[in-house]
Coordinates of N, CA, C and O in Angstrom, one line a residue:
M1 N 0.9 -1.2 0.0 CA 0.0 0.0 0.0 C 0.9 1.2 0.0 O 1.9 1.3 0.7
S2 N 0.6 2.2 -0.8 CA 1.4 3.4 -0.9 C 1.1 4.4 0.2 O 0.1 4.3 0.8
Y3 N 2.1 5.2 0.4 CA 2.0 6.3 1.4 C 0.8 7.1 1.2 O 0.0 7.5 2.1
S4 N 0.6 7.5 -0.1 CA -0.6 8.4 -0.4 C -1.9 7.8 -0.1 O -2.8 8.4 0.3
S5 N -2.0 6.4 -0.4 CA -3.3 5.8 -0.1 C -3.5 5.7 1.4 O -4.7 5.8 1.9
I6 N -2.5 5.4 2.2 CA -2.6 5.4 3.6 C -3.0 6.7 4.1 O -3.9 6.9 5.0
F7 N -2.3 7.8 3.6 CA -2.6 9.1 4.0 C -4.0 9.5 3.7 O -4.7 10.1 4.5
S8 N -4.5 9.1 2.5 CA -5.9 9.4 2.1 C -6.9 8.7 3.0 O -7.9 9.3 3.4
Q9 N -6.6 7.4 3.4 CA -7.5 6.7 4.3 C -7.5 7.3 5.6 O -8.6 7.5 6.3
N10 N -6.3 7.8 6.1 CA -6.2 8.5 7.4 C -7.1 9.8 7.4 O -7.8 10.0 8.3
E11 N -6.9 10.5 6.3 CA -7.7 11.8 6.2 C -9.2 11.5 6.1 O -10.0 12.2 6.7
Q12 N -9.6 10.4 5.4 CA -11.0 10.1 5.3 C -11.5 9.7 6.7 O -12.6 10.0 7.1
A13 N -10.7 8.9 7.5 CA -11.1 8.5 8.8 C -11.3 9.8 9.7 O -12.2 9.9 10.5
K14 N -10.3 10.7 9.6 CA -10.4 11.9 10.4 C -11.7 12.7 10.1 O -12.4 13.2 10.9
E15 N -12.0 12.8 8.8 CA -13.2 13.5 8.3 C -14.5 12.8 8.9 O -15.4 13.5 9.3
K16 N -14.5 11.5 8.9 CA -15.7 10.8 9.4 C -15.8 11.0 10.9 O -16.9 11.2 11.4
I17 N -14.7 11.0 11.6 CA -14.7 11.3 13.0 C -15.2 12.7 13.3 O -16.1 12.9 14.2
Q18 N -14.7 13.6 12.5 CA -15.1 15.0 12.7 C -16.6 15.2 12.4 O -17.3 15.9 13.1
A19 N -17.1 14.5 11.4 CA -18.5 14.6 11.0 C -19.4 14.0 12.1 O -20.5 14.6 12.5
A20 N -18.9 12.9 12.7 CA -19.7 12.3 13.8 C -19.7 13.2 15.1 O -20.7 13.3 15.7
R21 N -18.6 13.9 15.3 CA -18.5 14.8 16.5 C -19.5 16.0 16.2 O -20.2 16.3 17.1
I22 N -19.5 16.5 15.0 CA -20.4 17.6 14.7 C -21.8 17.2 14.8 O -22.6 17.9 15.4
A23 N -22.1 16.0 14.4 CA -23.5 15.5 14.4 C -24.0 15.4 15.9 O -25.1 15.8 16.3
L24 N -23.1 14.8 16.7 CA -23.4 14.6 18.1 C -23.6 16.0 18.8 O -24.6 16.2 19.5
I25 N -22.7 16.9 18.6 CA -22.8 18.2 19.2 C -24.1 19.0 18.8 O -24.8 19.6 19.5
T26 N -24.3 18.9 17.5 CA -25.5 19.6 16.9 C -26.7 19.0 17.5 O -27.6 19.8 17.9
E27 N -26.8 17.7 17.6 CA -28.0 17.1 18.2 C -28.2 17.5 19.7 O -29.2 17.9 20.1
R28 N -27.1 17.4 20.5 CA -27.2 17.7 21.9 C -27.4 19.2 22.2 O -28.1 19.5 23.2
L29 N -26.9 20.1 21.4 CA -27.1 21.5 21.7 C -28.4 22.1 21.2 O -28.8 23.2 21.6
S30 N -29.0 21.4 20.2 CA -30.2 22.0 19.6 C -30.1 23.4 19.2 O -30.8 24.3 19.6
L31 N -29.0 23.7 18.4 CA -28.7 25.0 18.0 C -29.8 25.6 17.0 O -30.2 24.8 16.1
S32 N -30.1 26.8 17.2 CA -31.0 27.4 16.2 C -30.1 27.7 15.0 O -28.9 27.8 15.1
P33 N -30.7 28.0 13.8 CA -29.8 28.3 12.6 C -28.9 29.5 12.9 O -27.8 29.5 12.5
D34 N -29.4 30.5 13.6 CA -28.6 31.7 13.9 C -27.5 31.4 14.8 O -26.4 31.8 14.6
Q35 N -27.8 30.6 15.8 CA -26.7 30.2 16.8 C -25.7 29.3 16.1 O -24.5 29.5 16.3
A36 N -26.1 28.4 15.2 CA -25.2 27.5 14.5 C -24.2 28.3 13.6 O -23.0 28.0 13.6
E37 N -24.8 29.3 13.0 CA -24.0 30.1 12.1 C -22.8 30.8 12.8 O -21.7 31.0 12.3
K38 N -23.1 31.2 14.0 CA -22.1 31.9 14.8 C -21.2 31.0 15.7 O -20.1 31.2 15.9
F39 N -21.9 29.9 16.1 CA -21.2 29.0 17.0 C -20.1 28.2 16.3 O -19.0 28.1 16.9
W40 N -20.4 27.6 15.2 CA -19.4 26.7 14.6 C -18.1 27.3 14.2 O -17.0 26.7 14.5
P41 N -18.0 28.5 13.7 CA -16.7 29.1 13.4 C -15.9 29.3 14.8 O -14.7 29.0 14.8
L42 N -16.6 29.7 15.8 CA -15.9 29.9 17.1 C -15.5 28.6 17.7 O -14.4 28.5 18.2
Y43 N -16.3 27.6 17.6 CA -16.0 26.3 18.2 C -14.8 25.7 17.4 O -13.9 25.1 18.1
N44 N -14.8 25.8 16.1 CA -13.7 25.2 15.3 C -12.4 25.9 15.7 O -11.4 25.3 15.8
E45 N -12.5 27.2 15.9 CA -11.3 28.0 16.3 C -10.8 27.5 17.6 O -9.6 27.3 17.8
F46 N -11.7 27.3 18.6 CA -11.4 26.8 19.9 C -10.8 25.4 19.8 O -9.7 25.2 20.5
S47 N -11.4 24.6 19.1 CA -10.9 23.2 18.9 C -9.5 23.2 18.3 O -8.6 22.4 18.8
Q48 N -9.2 24.1 17.4 CA -7.9 24.1 16.7 C -6.9 24.6 17.8 O -5.8 24.0 17.8
K49 N -7.2 25.6 18.6 CA -6.3 26.0 19.6 C -6.0 25.0 20.7 O -4.9 24.8 21.1
R50 N -7.0 24.2 21.0 CA -6.8 23.1 22.0 C -5.9 22.1 21.4 O -5.0 21.6 22.1
Q51 N -6.1 21.8 20.1 CA -5.2 20.8 19.4 C -3.8 21.3 19.4 O -2.8 20.5 19.5
E52 N -3.6 22.6 19.1 CA -2.2 23.1 19.1 C -1.5 23.0 20.4 O -0.3 22.6 20.5
L53 N -2.3 23.1 21.5 CA -1.7 22.9 22.9 C -1.3 21.4 23.0 O -0.2 21.1 23.5
R54 N -2.2 20.5 22.6 CA -1.8 19.1 22.7 C -0.6 18.8 21.9 O 0.3 18.0 22.3
N55 N -0.5 19.4 20.7 CA 0.6 19.1 19.8 C 1.9 19.7 20.4 O 3.0 19.0 20.2
E56 N 1.8 20.8 21.1 CA 3.0 21.4 21.7 C 3.6 20.4 22.7 O 4.8 20.1 22.8
Y57 N 2.7 19.8 23.5 CA 3.1 18.8 24.6 C 3.7 17.6 23.9 O 4.8 17.1 24.3
S58 N 3.0 17.1 22.9 CA 3.5 15.9 22.2 C 4.9 16.1 21.6 O 5.8 15.3 21.6
A59 N 5.1 17.3 21.0 CA 6.4 17.6 20.4 C 7.5 17.7 21.4 O 8.6 17.2 21.2
E60 N 7.2 18.3 22.6 CA 8.1 18.5 23.7 C 8.5 17.1 24.2 O 9.6 16.8 24.5
K61 N 7.5 16.3 24.4 CA 7.7 14.9 24.9 C 8.5 14.1 24.0 O 9.3 13.3 24.4
A62 N 8.3 14.2 22.7 CA 9.0 13.5 21.7 C 10.5 13.8 21.6 O 11.3 12.9 21.2
K63 N 10.8 14.9 22.1 CA 12.2 15.3 22.2 C 13.0 14.5 23.2 O 14.2 14.4 23.1
L64 N 12.3 14.0 24.2 CA 13.0 13.3 25.3 C 12.9 11.8 25.1 O 11.9 11.2 24.7
N65 N 14.0 11.1 25.4 CA 14.0 9.7 25.5 C 13.9 9.5 27.0 O 14.8 9.7 27.8
M66 N 12.7 9.0 27.5 CA 12.4 8.9 28.9 C 13.4 8.0 29.6 O 13.6 8.1 30.8
E67 N 14.0 7.0 28.9 CA 14.9 6.1 29.6 C 16.3 6.7 29.9 O 16.9 6.4 30.8
T68 N 16.6 7.7 29.1 CA 18.0 8.4 29.2 C 17.8 9.8 29.7 O 18.9 10.4 30.0
A69 N 16.6 10.3 29.9 CA 16.4 11.7 30.3 C 16.9 11.9 31.7 O 16.7 11.0 32.6
T70 N 17.5 13.0 32.0 CA 17.9 13.4 33.4 C 16.7 13.8 34.2 O 15.6 14.1 33.6
E71 N 16.8 13.8 35.5 CA 15.8 14.2 36.4 C 15.3 15.7 36.0 O 14.2 16.0 36.0
A72 N 16.3 16.5 35.7 CA 16.0 17.9 35.4 C 15.2 18.0 34.1 O 14.3 18.8 34.0
Q73 N 15.5 17.2 33.1 CA 14.7 17.2 31.9 C 13.3 16.7 32.1 O 12.4 17.2 31.6
K74 N 13.2 15.7 33.0 CA 11.8 15.1 33.3 C 11.0 16.2 34.0 O 9.8 16.4 33.8
R75 N 11.6 16.9 35.0 CA 10.9 17.9 35.7 C 10.5 19.1 34.8 O 9.5 19.6 34.9
A76 N 11.4 19.4 33.8 CA 11.1 20.5 32.9 C 9.9 20.1 32.0 O 9.0 20.9 31.8
L77 N 9.8 18.8 31.7 CA 8.6 18.3 30.9 C 7.4 18.4 31.8 O 6.3 18.8 31.3
L78 N 7.5 18.0 33.0 CA 6.3 18.2 33.9 C 5.9 19.6 34.0 O 4.7 19.9 34.0
D79 N 6.9 20.5 34.2 CA 6.5 21.9 34.3 C 5.9 22.4 33.0 O 4.9 23.2 33.1
F80 N 6.4 22.0 31.9 CA 5.9 22.4 30.6 C 4.4 21.9 30.5 O 3.5 22.7 30.1
G81 N 4.2 20.7 30.9 CA 2.8 20.1 30.9 C 1.9 20.9 31.8 O 0.7 21.2 31.4
L82 N 2.3 21.3 33.0 CA 1.5 22.1 33.9 C 1.2 23.4 33.3 O 0.1 23.9 33.4
N83 N 2.2 24.0 32.7 CA 2.0 25.3 32.0 C 1.0 25.2 30.9 O 0.1 26.1 30.8
L84 N 1.0 24.1 30.1 CA 0.0 23.9 29.1 C -1.4 23.7 29.7 O -2.4 24.2 29.1
K85 N -1.5 23.1 30.8 CA -2.8 22.9 31.4 C -3.3 24.3 31.8 O -4.5 24.5 31.7
E86 N -2.5 25.1 32.4 CA -2.9 26.5 32.8 C -3.4 27.2 31.5 O -4.4 27.9 31.6
R87 N -2.6 27.1 30.5 CA -3.0 27.8 29.2 C -4.3 27.2 28.7 O -5.1 28.0 28.1
N88 N -4.5 25.9 28.8 CA -5.8 25.3 28.4 C -7.0 25.8 29.2 O -8.0 26.1 28.6
V89 N -6.8 26.0 30.5 CA -7.9 26.5 31.3 C -8.2 28.0 30.9 O -9.3 28.3 30.8
A90 N -7.1 28.8 30.7 CA -7.3 30.1 30.2 C -8.1 30.2 28.9 O -9.0 31.0 28.7
L91 N -7.7 29.3 28.0 CA -8.3 29.2 26.7 C -9.8 28.8 26.9 O -10.7 29.4 26.3
D92 N -10.1 27.8 27.8 CA -11.4 27.4 28.0 C -12.3 28.6 28.6 O -13.4 28.8 28.2
K93 N -11.7 29.3 29.5 CA -12.4 30.5 30.1 C -12.7 31.5 29.0 O -13.8 32.0 28.9
S94 N -11.7 31.8 28.2 CA -11.9 32.8 27.2 C -13.0 32.4 26.2 O -13.9 33.2 25.9
Y95 N -12.9 31.2 25.7 CA -13.9 30.8 24.7 C -15.3 30.5 25.3 O -16.3 30.8 24.7
S96 N -15.3 30.1 26.6 CA -16.6 29.9 27.2 C -17.3 31.3 27.3 O -18.5 31.4 27.0
S97 N -16.5 32.3 27.7 CA -17.1 33.7 27.7 C -17.6 34.1 26.4 O -18.7 34.7 26.3
R98 N -16.8 33.9 25.3 CA -17.2 34.3 24.0 C -18.4 33.5 23.5 O -19.3 34.0 22.9
M99 N -18.5 32.2 23.9 CA -19.6 31.4 23.5 C -20.9 31.8 24.2 O -22.0 31.6 23.6
L100 N -20.8 32.3 25.4 CA -22.0 32.7 26.1 C -22.7 33.9 25.4 O -23.9 34.1 25.7
S101 N -22.0 34.6 24.5 CA -22.7 35.6 23.7 C -23.5 35.0 22.6 O -24.2 35.7 21.9
I102 N -23.3 33.7 22.4 CA -24.0 33.0 21.2 C -24.9 32.0 21.7 O -26.0 31.8 21.2
I103 N -24.5 31.2 22.7 CA -25.4 30.1 23.2 C -25.5 30.2 24.7 O -24.8 31.0 25.4
T104 N -26.5 29.5 25.3 CA -26.8 29.6 26.7 C -25.8 28.8 27.5 O -25.1 28.0 27.0
S105 N -25.8 29.1 28.8 CA -25.0 28.3 29.7 C -25.4 26.8 29.7 O -24.5 25.9 29.8
D106 N -26.7 26.5 29.6 CA -27.1 25.1 29.5 C -26.5 24.5 28.3 O -26.1 23.3 28.3
Q107 N -26.5 25.2 27.2 CA -25.9 24.7 25.9 C -24.4 24.4 26.1 O -23.8 23.5 25.6
I108 N -23.7 25.3 26.8 CA -22.3 25.1 27.0 C -22.0 23.9 27.9 O -21.1 23.1 27.6
L109 N -22.9 23.7 28.9 CA -22.8 22.5 29.7 C -23.1 21.3 28.9 O -22.4 20.2 29.0
S110 N -24.0 21.4 28.0 CA -24.4 20.2 27.1 C -23.2 20.0 26.2 O -22.9 18.8 25.8
L111 N -22.5 21.0 25.7 CA -21.4 20.9 24.8 C -20.3 20.1 25.5 O -19.7 19.2 25.0
R112 N -20.0 20.5 26.8 CA -18.9 19.8 27.5 C -19.3 18.3 27.7 O -18.5 17.4 27.6
K113 N -20.5 18.0 28.0 CA -21.0 16.6 28.2 C -20.9 15.9 26.9 O -20.5 14.7 26.8
A114 N -21.3 16.5 25.8 CA -21.2 15.9 24.5 C -19.8 15.6 24.1 O -19.5 14.5 23.6
E115 N -18.9 16.5 24.4 CA -17.5 16.3 24.1 C -16.9 15.1 24.9 O -16.2 14.2 24.4
D116 N -17.3 15.0 26.2 CA -16.9 13.9 27.0 C -17.5 12.6 26.5 O -16.8 11.6 26.4
D117 N -18.8 12.6 26.2 CA -19.4 11.4 25.7 C -18.8 10.9 24.4 O -18.6 9.7 24.2
F118 N -18.5 11.9 23.5 CA -17.9 11.5 22.2 C -16.5 10.9 22.5 O -16.2 9.9 21.8
R119 N -15.7 11.5 23.4 CA -14.4 10.9 23.7 C -14.5 9.5 24.2 O -13.8 8.6 23.8
K120 N -15.5 9.3 25.1 CA -15.7 7.9 25.6 C -16.1 7.0 24.5 O -15.7 5.8 24.5
M121 N -17.0 7.4 23.7 CA -17.5 6.6 22.6 C -16.3 6.2 21.7 O -16.2 5.0 21.2
M122 N -15.4 7.2 21.4 CA -14.3 6.9 20.5 C -13.3 5.9 21.2 O -12.8 5.0 20.5
L123 N -13.1 6.1 22.5 CA -12.2 5.1 23.2 C -12.8 3.7 23.2 O -12.1 2.7 23.1
Q124 N -14.1 3.6 23.4 CA -14.8 2.3 23.4 C -14.6 1.7 22.0 O -14.4 0.5 21.9
Q125 N -14.8 2.5 20.9 CA -14.6 2.0 19.6 C -13.2 1.4 19.3 O -13.0 0.4 18.8
I126 N -12.2 2.2 19.8 CA -10.8 1.8 19.6 C -10.6 0.5 20.4 O -10.0 -0.5 19.8
Q127 N -11.1 0.4 21.6 CA -10.9 -0.8 22.4 C -11.6 -2.0 21.8 O -11.0 -3.1 21.7
K128 N -12.8 -1.8 21.3 CA -13.5 -2.9 20.6 C -12.8 -3.4 19.4 O -12.7 -4.6 19.2
R129 N -12.3 -2.4 18.6 CA -11.5 -2.9 17.4 C -10.2 -3.6 17.7 O -9.9 -4.6 17.0
R130 N -9.5 -3.1 18.7 CA -8.3 -3.9 19.2 C -8.7 -5.3 19.6 O -8.0 -6.2 19.3
Q131 N -9.7 -5.4 20.4 CA -10.2 -6.7 20.8 C -10.5 -7.6 19.7 O -10.1 -8.8 19.6
Q132 N -11.2 -7.1 18.7 CA -11.6 -7.8 17.5 C -10.4 -8.3 16.7 O -10.3 -9.4 16.3
R133 N -9.4 -7.4 16.6 CA -8.1 -7.7 15.9 C -7.4 -8.8 16.6 O -6.9 -9.8 16.0
Q134 N -7.4 -8.7 18.0 CA -6.7 -9.7 18.8 C -7.4 -11.1 18.6 O -6.8 -12.1 18.5
E135 N -8.7 -11.1 18.6 CA -9.5 -12.3 18.5 C -9.2 -12.9 17.1 O -9.1 -14.2 17.0
R136 N -9.1 -12.1 16.1 CA -8.8 -12.7 14.7 C -7.4 -13.3 14.7 O -7.2 -14.3 14.1
R137 N -6.4 -12.6 15.3 CA -5.1 -13.1 15.4 C -5.1 -14.4 16.1 O -4.4 -15.4 15.7
D138 N -5.8 -14.5 17.3 CA -5.8 -15.7 18.0 C -6.5 -16.8 17.2 O -6.0 -18.0 17.2
Q139 N -7.5 -16.6 16.5 CA -8.2 -17.6 15.6 C -7.3 -18.0 14.5 O -7.2 -19.2 14.3
N140 N -6.6 -17.1 13.9 CA -5.6 -17.4 12.8 C -4.5 -18.3 13.4 O -4.1 -19.3 12.7
R141 N -4.0 -17.9 14.6 CA -2.9 -18.7 15.2 C -3.4 -20.1 15.5 O -2.7 -21.1 15.2
D142 N -4.6 -20.2 16.0 CA -5.2 -21.5 16.4 C -5.4 -22.4 15.1 O -5.1 -23.6 15.1
R143 N -5.9 -21.8 14.0 CA -6.0 -22.5 12.8 C -4.7 -23.0 12.2 O -4.6 -24.1 11.8
A144 N -3.7 -22.1 12.3 CA -2.3 -22.5 11.8 C -1.8 -23.6 12.7 O -1.2 -24.6 12.1
N145 N -2.0 -23.6 14.0 CA -1.5 -24.7 14.8 C -2.3 -26.0 14.5 O -1.6 -27.1 14.5
E146 N -3.6 -25.9 14.3 CA -4.3 -27.1 13.9 C -3.8 -27.7 12.6 O -3.7 -28.9 12.5
R147 N -3.6 -26.9 11.6 CA -3.1 -27.4 10.3 C -1.7 -28.0 10.5 O -1.4 -29.1 9.9
Q148 N -0.9 -27.4 11.3 CA 0.5 -27.9 11.5 C 0.4 -29.3 12.3 O 1.1 -30.2 11.9
Q149 N -0.6 -29.4 13.2 CA -0.8 -30.6 13.9 C -1.3 -31.7 13.0 O -0.9 -32.9 13.1
Q150 N -2.2 -31.3 12.1 CA -2.7 -32.3 11.1 C -1.6 -32.8 10.2 O -1.6 -34.0 9.9
R151 N -0.7 -31.9 9.8 CA 0.4 -32.3 8.9 C 1.3 -33.3 9.6 O 1.8 -34.2 9.0
R152 N 1.5 -33.1 10.9 CA 2.4 -34.0 11.7 C 1.7 -35.3 11.8 O 2.4 -36.4 11.8
N153 N 0.4 -35.3 11.9 CA -0.3 -36.6 12.1 C -0.4 -37.4 10.8 O -0.7 -38.6 10.8
N154 N -0.3 -36.8 9.7 CA -0.4 -37.4 8.4 C 0.9 -38.0 7.9 O 1.8 -38.4 8.0

């Protein structure tokens, strides 16, 4: 399989996930057309900034080999992570305030619940797929062992 086809499949999967997230949030928030028009650009901007914070931590963590890192380097990573959490809280406060000019506090609470529910659903899907793959591997291994045993017996 070529890199471009893997990349394309990955992009398609991301788009499907994003569409499912949007559908769940839309359903849970019951946005009016006017609210939706104003909400989605702001929410997308907020989501992008949260992703940038996560990417910053991942990039910083990737620089370290945890097995060879010094205590000072590990502490610096912890401090960096805590600083990002503070920035994330500030971001959340800022965007919550901005969103309150568009949607109600009940809708913001519903948004947070929908995001948590979506994250849980995604984790359950991942876990289910891993389990299914493991079961297929186990079945294939068992079949191979059975064939090998049959060859020995013949």
